[in-house]
Every structure is written in C-alpha cells, then in structure tokens.
mmCIF file of C-alpha atoms in Angstrom:
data_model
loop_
_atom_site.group_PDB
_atom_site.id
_atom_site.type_symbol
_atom_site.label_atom_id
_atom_site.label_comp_id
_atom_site.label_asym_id
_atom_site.label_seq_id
_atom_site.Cartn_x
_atom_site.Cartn_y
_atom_site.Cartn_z
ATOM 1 C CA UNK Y 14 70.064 107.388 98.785
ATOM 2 C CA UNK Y 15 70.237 111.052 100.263
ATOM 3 C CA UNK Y 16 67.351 110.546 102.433
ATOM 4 C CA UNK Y 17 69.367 107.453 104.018
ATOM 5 C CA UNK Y 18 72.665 109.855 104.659
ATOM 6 C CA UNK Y 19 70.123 112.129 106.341
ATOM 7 C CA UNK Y 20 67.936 110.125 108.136
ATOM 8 C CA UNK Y 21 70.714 107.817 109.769
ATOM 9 C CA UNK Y 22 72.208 110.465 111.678
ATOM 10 C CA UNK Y 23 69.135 111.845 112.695
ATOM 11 C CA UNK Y 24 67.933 108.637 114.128
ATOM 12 C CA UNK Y 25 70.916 108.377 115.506
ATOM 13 C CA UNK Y 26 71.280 111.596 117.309
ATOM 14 C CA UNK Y 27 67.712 111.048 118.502
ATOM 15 C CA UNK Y 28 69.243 107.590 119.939
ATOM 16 C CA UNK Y 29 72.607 109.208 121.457
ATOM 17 C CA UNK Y 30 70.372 112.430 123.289
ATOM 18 C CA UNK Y 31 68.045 109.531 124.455
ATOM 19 C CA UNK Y 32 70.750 107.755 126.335
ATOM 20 C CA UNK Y 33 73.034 110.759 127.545
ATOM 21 C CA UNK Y 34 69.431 112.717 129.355
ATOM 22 C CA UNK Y 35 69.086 109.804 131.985
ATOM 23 C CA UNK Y 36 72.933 109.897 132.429
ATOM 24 C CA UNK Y 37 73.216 113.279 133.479
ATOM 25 C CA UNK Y 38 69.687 113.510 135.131
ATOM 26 C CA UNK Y 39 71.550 110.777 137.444
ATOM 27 C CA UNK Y 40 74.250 112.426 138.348
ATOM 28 C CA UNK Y 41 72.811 115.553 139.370
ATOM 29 C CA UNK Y 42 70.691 113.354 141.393
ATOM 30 C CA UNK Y 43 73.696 112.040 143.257
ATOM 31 C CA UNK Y 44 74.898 114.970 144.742
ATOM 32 C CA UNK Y 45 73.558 117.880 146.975
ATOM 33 C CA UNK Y 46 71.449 120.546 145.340
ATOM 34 C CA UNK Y 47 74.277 123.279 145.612
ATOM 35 C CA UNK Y 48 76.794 120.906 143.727
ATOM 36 C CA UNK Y 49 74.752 120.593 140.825
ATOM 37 C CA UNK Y 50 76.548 122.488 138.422
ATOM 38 C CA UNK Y 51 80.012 120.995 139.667
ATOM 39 C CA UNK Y 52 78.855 117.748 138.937
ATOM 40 C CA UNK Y 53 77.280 118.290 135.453
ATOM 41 C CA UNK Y 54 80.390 119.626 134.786
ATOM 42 C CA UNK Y 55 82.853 116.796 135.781
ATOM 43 C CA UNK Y 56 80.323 114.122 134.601
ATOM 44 C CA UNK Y 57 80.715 115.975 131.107
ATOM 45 C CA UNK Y 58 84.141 116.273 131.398
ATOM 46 C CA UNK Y 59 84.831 112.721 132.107
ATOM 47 C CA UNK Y 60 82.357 111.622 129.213
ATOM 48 C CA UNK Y 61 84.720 113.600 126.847
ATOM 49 C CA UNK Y 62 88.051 112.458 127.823
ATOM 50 C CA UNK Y 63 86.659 108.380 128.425
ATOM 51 C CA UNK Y 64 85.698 109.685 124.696
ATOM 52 C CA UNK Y 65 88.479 110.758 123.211
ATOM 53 C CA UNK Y 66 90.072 107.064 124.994
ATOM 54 C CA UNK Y 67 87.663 104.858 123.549
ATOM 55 C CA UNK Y 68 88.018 107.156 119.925
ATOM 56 C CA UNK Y 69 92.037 106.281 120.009
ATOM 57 C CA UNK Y 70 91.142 102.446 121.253
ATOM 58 C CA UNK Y 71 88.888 102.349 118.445
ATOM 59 C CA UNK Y 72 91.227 103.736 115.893
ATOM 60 C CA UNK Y 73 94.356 101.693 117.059
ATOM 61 C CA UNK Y 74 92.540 98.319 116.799
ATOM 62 C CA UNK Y 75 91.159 99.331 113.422
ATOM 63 C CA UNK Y 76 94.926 100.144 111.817
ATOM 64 C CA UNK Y 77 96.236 97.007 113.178
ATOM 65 C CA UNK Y 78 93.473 94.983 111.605
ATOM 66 C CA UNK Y 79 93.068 96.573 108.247
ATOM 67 C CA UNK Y 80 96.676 97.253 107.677
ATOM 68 C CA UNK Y 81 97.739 93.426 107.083
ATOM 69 C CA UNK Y 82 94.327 92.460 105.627
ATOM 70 C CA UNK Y 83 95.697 95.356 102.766
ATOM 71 C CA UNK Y 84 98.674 94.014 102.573
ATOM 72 C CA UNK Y 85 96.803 90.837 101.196
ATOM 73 C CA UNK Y 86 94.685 92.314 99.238
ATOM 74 C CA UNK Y 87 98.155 94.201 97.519
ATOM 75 C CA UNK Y 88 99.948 90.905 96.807
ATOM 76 C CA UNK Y 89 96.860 89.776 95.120
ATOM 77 C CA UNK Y 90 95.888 92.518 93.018
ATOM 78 C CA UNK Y 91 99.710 93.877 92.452
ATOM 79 C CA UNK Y 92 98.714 96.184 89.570
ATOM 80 C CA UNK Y 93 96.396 97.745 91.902
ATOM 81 C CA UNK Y 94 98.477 97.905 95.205
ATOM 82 C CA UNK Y 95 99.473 101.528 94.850
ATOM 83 C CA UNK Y 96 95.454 102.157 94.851
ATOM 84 C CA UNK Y 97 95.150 99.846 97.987
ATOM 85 C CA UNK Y 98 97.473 101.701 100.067
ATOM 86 C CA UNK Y 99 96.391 105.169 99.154
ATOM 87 C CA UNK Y 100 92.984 103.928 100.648
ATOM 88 C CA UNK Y 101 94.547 104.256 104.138
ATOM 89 C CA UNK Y 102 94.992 108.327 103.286
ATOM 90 C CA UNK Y 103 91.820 108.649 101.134
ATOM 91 C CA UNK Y 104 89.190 106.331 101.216
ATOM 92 C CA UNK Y 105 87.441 108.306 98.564
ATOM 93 C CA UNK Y 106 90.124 106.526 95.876
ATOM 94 C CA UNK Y 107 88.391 103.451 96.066
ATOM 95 C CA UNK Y 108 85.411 105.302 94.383
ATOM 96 C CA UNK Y 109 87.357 106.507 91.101
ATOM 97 C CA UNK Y 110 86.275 104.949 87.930
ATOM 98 C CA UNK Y 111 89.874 103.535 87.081
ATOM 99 C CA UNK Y 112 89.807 100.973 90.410
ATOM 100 C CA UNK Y 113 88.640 97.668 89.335
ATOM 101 C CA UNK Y 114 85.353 96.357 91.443
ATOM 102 C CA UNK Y 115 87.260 93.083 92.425
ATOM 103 C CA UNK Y 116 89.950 95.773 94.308
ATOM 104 C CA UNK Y 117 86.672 97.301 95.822
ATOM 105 C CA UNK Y 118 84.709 94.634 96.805
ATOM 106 C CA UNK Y 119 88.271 93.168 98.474
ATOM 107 C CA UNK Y 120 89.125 96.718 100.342
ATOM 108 C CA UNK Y 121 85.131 97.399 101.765
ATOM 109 C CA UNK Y 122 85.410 93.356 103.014
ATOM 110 C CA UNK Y 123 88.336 94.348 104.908
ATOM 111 C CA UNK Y 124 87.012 97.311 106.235
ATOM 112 C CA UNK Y 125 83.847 95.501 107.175
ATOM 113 C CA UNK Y 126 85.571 92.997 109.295
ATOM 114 C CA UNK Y 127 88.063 95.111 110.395
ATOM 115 C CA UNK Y 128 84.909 97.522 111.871
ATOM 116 C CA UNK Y 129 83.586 94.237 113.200
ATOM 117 C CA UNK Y 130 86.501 93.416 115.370
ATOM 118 C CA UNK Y 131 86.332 97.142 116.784
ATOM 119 C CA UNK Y 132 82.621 96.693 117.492
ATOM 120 C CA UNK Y 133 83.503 93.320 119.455
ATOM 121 C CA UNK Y 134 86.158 95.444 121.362
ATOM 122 C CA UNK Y 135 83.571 97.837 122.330
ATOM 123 C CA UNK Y 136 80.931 94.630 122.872
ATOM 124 C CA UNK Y 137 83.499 93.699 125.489
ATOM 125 C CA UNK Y 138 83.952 97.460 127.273
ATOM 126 C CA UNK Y 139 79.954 97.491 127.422
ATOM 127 C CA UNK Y 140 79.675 94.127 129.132
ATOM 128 C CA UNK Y 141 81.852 95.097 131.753
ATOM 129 C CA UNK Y 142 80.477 98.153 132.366
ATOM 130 C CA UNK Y 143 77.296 96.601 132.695
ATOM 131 C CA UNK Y 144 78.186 93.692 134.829
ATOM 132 C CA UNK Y 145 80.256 97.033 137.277
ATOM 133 C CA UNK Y 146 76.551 98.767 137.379
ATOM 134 C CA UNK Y 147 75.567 95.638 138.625
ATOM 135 C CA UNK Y 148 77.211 96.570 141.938
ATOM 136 C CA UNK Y 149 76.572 100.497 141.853
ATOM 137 C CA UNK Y 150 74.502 101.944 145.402
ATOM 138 C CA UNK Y 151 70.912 102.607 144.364
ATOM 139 C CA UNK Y 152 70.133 106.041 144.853
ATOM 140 C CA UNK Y 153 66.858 107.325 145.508
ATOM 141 C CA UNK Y 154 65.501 110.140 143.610
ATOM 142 C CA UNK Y 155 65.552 113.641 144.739
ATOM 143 C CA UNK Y 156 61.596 115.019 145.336
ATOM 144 C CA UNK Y 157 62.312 118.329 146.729
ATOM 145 C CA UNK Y 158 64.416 121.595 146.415
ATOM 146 C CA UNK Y 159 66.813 120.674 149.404
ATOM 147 C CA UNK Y 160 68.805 117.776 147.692
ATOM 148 C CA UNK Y 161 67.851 115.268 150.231
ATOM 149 C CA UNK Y 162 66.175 112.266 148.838
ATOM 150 C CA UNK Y 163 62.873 111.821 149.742
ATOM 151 C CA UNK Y 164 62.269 109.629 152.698
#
C-alpha cells in the first residue's frame, strides 16, 4: 500500500516534467534570443493563473455534483446523515470505525462519479485546445545563438 502512495506521485511528476519541458522549450523558441527570459517568465505566469482557473472550475463543478448526490445518500441513511455532511469538511470521517460500510461505499460512489464529471469537463477543455493547436503557425526551430531560425 505505501509503495503505491509513493510511487503514484512519482510517476506522475515524471509525467507532468515530461509534458511542461517541450512547453517551455517552445516558447523560448518563439521569440528573439534577448527575450528569452521575458518569455519564460510570462509563459510561467500564464500557466499558473490558467491554473489556479481550471483548479476553481474543477472545484465548482465538483461541489455542485457531490452536494445533491449527499443529500441522497442522507435521506437514505438518516441515522448517518450528520456523518455524510461532515464528509464535505473532513473526508477523513468516512474512515472512523463507527461509519457503517453501506454509508462508505455510498459517499466514495459519489465522489467517484462526481470526479468523473470533472474529468469530462477537463476532457472537453483538452479537445478544444487541441483542435485551436490545430491552427497554431509552425515555427521552425532556432539552430544558432542569434534567435533567427535557421534557414
């Protein structure tokens, strides 16, 4: 079990540095030699604040799809529906020894599909942005110290 909480988010940091390299490596292509740092620096500004968007998109759709999905799960298990709503706060309750594994099973189901309907969101986001690169300039790369592309 530990080796899976440490190996996920190593393969997945391997993954994310991966992806971001060519990003930036692209950018810095795109502009003249002496703008290099400028551009590093508003490509990694923009990642962070089209980050902290997509983190609040992401959290929005997720409490407006798990809130009513708890609210069901509450009118059926009403002895537990003080335990389902402290969930929302802590998510650790769900893990005490006094909440019944029906209650679990019911809250991880809703958090399961209400993570599904954020990953669809984000499914959505990526296929537009890939159909946009679709029509982005192709730039050649940069071969010497001057900036120009090579010819």
């Amino acid at each position: 079990m530990t080796l899976w909480l440490i190996g996920i988010p190593i393969v997945f940091g391997v993954g994310v540095g991966l992806a971001m390299q060519p990003m930036i490596f692209c950018a810095q292509n795109s502009g003249d030699q002496q703008d290099v740092a400028t551009t590093t620096t508003l490509f990694m500004t923009i990642r962070m604040l089209v980050s902290a968007i997509g983190l609040a998109i992401a959290q929005s759709v997720m409490q407006n799809d798990i809130m009513p999905l708890l609210k069901v799960i509450a009118a059926r298990f009403p002895d537990q529906a003080n335990v389902v709503y402290n969930i929302v706060s802590n998510q650790s309750v769900i893990w005490e020894s006094n909440v019944p594994i029906d209650v679990r099973d019911a809250v991880t189901e809703a958090y399961v599909k209400s993570t599904h309907k954020v990953y669809l969101v984000f499914m959505a986001f990526g296929s537009l942005t890939f159909i946009v690169s679709l029509f982005s300039k192709n730039l050649k790369l940069c071969r010497n110290l001057g900036g120009a592309a090579a010819e």
